[in-house]
């Protein structure tokens, strides 16, 4: 799916804990820095009560 990030990728794990609308700076090749923003959370099992206790 275009525009998605795997939570197993370094950038994905860096986004853990952020809410929709929050952003972090991220350095990309070439020493450039971009801003990565959480636009949507497609699945949030904890909010639906589907979690292991």
Coordinates of N, CA and C in Angstrom, one line a residue:
X1 N 0.8 -1.2 0.0 CA 0.0 0.0 0.0 C 0.9 1.2 0.0
X2 N 0.7 2.1 -0.9 CA 1.5 3.3 -1.0 C 1.3 4.3 0.1
X3 N 2.4 4.8 0.6 CA 2.2 5.8 1.7 C 2.2 5.2 3.1
X4 N 2.4 3.9 3.2 CA 2.4 3.2 4.5 C 3.8 2.9 4.9
X5 N 4.0 2.6 6.2 CA 5.3 2.3 6.8 C 5.1 1.1 7.7
X6 N 6.0 0.2 7.5 CA 6.0 -1.0 8.4 C 6.6 -0.7 9.7
X7 N 5.9 -1.2 10.8 CA 6.4 -0.9 12.1 C 7.7 -1.6 12.4
X8 N 8.1 -2.6 11.5 CA 9.4 -3.3 11.7 C 10.5 -2.5 11.1
X9 N 10.3 -1.5 10.3 CA 11.3 -0.7 9.7 C 11.8 0.4 10.8
X10 N 13.0 0.8 10.7 CA 13.5 1.8 11.7 C 12.6 3.0 11.8
X11 N 12.1 3.6 10.7 CA 11.2 4.7 10.8 C 9.9 4.4 11.4
X12 N 9.4 3.1 11.1 CA 8.2 2.7 11.7 C 8.3 2.6 13.3
X13 N 9.4 2.0 13.7 CA 9.5 1.9 15.2 C 9.7 3.3 15.8
X14 N 10.3 4.2 15.1 CA 10.5 5.6 15.6 C 9.1 6.3 15.8
X15 N 8.1 5.9 15.0 CA 6.8 6.5 15.1 C 5.9 5.9 16.2
X16 N 6.3 4.7 16.8 CA 5.5 4.1 17.8 C 5.3 5.1 19.0
X17 N 4.1 5.1 19.4 CA 3.7 6.0 20.5 C 3.2 7.4 20.1
X18 N 3.4 7.7 18.8 CA 2.8 9.0 18.3 C 1.4 8.9 18.0
X19 N 0.7 10.0 18.1 CA -0.7 10.1 17.8 C -0.9 10.7 16.4
X20 N -2.1 10.5 15.8 CA -2.4 11.2 14.5 C -2.1 12.7 14.6
X21 N -1.4 13.2 13.7 CA -1.1 14.6 13.6 C 0.3 14.9 14.2
X22 N 0.9 14.0 15.0 CA 2.2 14.3 15.5 C 3.3 14.0 14.4
X23 N 4.4 14.6 14.6 CA 5.5 14.5 13.6 C 6.9 14.4 14.2
X24 N 7.8 13.8 13.5 CA 9.2 13.7 14.0 C 10.1 14.1 12.8
X25 N 11.3 14.6 13.1 CA 12.3 14.8 12.1 C 13.0 13.5 11.8
X26 N 13.4 13.3 10.5 CA 14.0 12.0 10.2 C 15.1 12.3 9.1
X27 N 16.3 11.8 9.4 CA 17.4 12.1 8.4 C 17.4 11.0 7.4
X28 N 17.5 11.4 6.1 CA 17.5 10.5 5.0 C 18.8 10.6 4.3
X29 N 19.1 9.7 3.4 CA 20.4 9.7 2.7 C 20.7 11.1 2.1
X30 N 22.0 11.4 2.1 CA 22.4 12.7 1.6 C 22.4 13.8 2.7
X31 N 22.2 13.3 4.0 CA 22.2 14.2 5.1 C 21.1 15.2 5.1
X32 N 20.0 14.9 4.3 CA 18.8 15.7 4.3 C 17.9 15.3 5.5
X33 N 17.2 16.2 6.0 CA 16.2 15.9 7.1 C 14.8 16.2 6.6
X34 N 13.9 15.3 6.8 CA 12.5 15.4 6.4 C 11.7 15.4 7.7
X35 N 10.4 15.8 7.6 CA 9.5 15.6 8.7 C 8.5 14.5 8.3
X36 N 8.3 13.6 9.2 CA 7.4 12.5 9.0 C 6.3 12.6 9.9
X37 N 5.1 12.7 9.4 CA 3.9 13.0 10.2 C 2.9 11.8 10.1
X38 N 2.3 11.5 11.3 CA 1.3 10.4 11.3 C 0.0 11.0 10.8
X39 N -0.5 10.4 9.7 CA -1.7 10.9 9.1 C -2.9 10.1 9.5
X40 N -2.7 8.8 9.8 CA -3.8 7.9 10.1 C -3.3 6.7 10.8
X41 N -4.1 6.1 11.6 CA -3.7 4.8 12.2 C -4.8 3.8 11.7
X42 N -4.5 2.9 10.9 CA -5.5 2.0 10.3 C -6.0 1.0 11.2
X43 N -5.2 0.5 12.1 CA -5.6 -0.6 13.1 C -5.0 -0.3 14.4
X44 N -5.9 -0.2 15.4 CA -5.4 0.0 16.8 C -6.2 -0.9 17.7
X45 N -5.6 -2.2 17.8 CA -6.3 -3.2 18.6 C -6.6 -2.8 20.0
X46 N -5.7 -2.1 20.7 CA -6.0 -1.7 22.1 C -7.2 -0.8 22.2
X47 N -7.4 0.1 21.3 CA -8.6 0.9 21.3 C -9.9 0.1 21.1
X48 N -9.8 -1.0 20.4 CA -11.0 -1.8 20.2 C -11.2 -2.9 21.2
X49 N -10.3 -2.9 22.2 CA -10.4 -3.9 23.3 C -9.8 -5.3 22.9
X50 N -9.1 -5.4 21.8 CA -8.5 -6.6 21.3 C -7.0 -6.7 21.7
X51 N -6.8 -6.9 23.0 CA -5.4 -7.0 23.4 C -5.2 -8.1 24.4
X52 N -4.0 -8.6 24.5 CA -3.7 -9.7 25.4 C -3.3 -9.1 26.8
X53 N -4.0 -9.6 27.8 CA -3.6 -9.1 29.1 C -2.8 -10.0 29.9

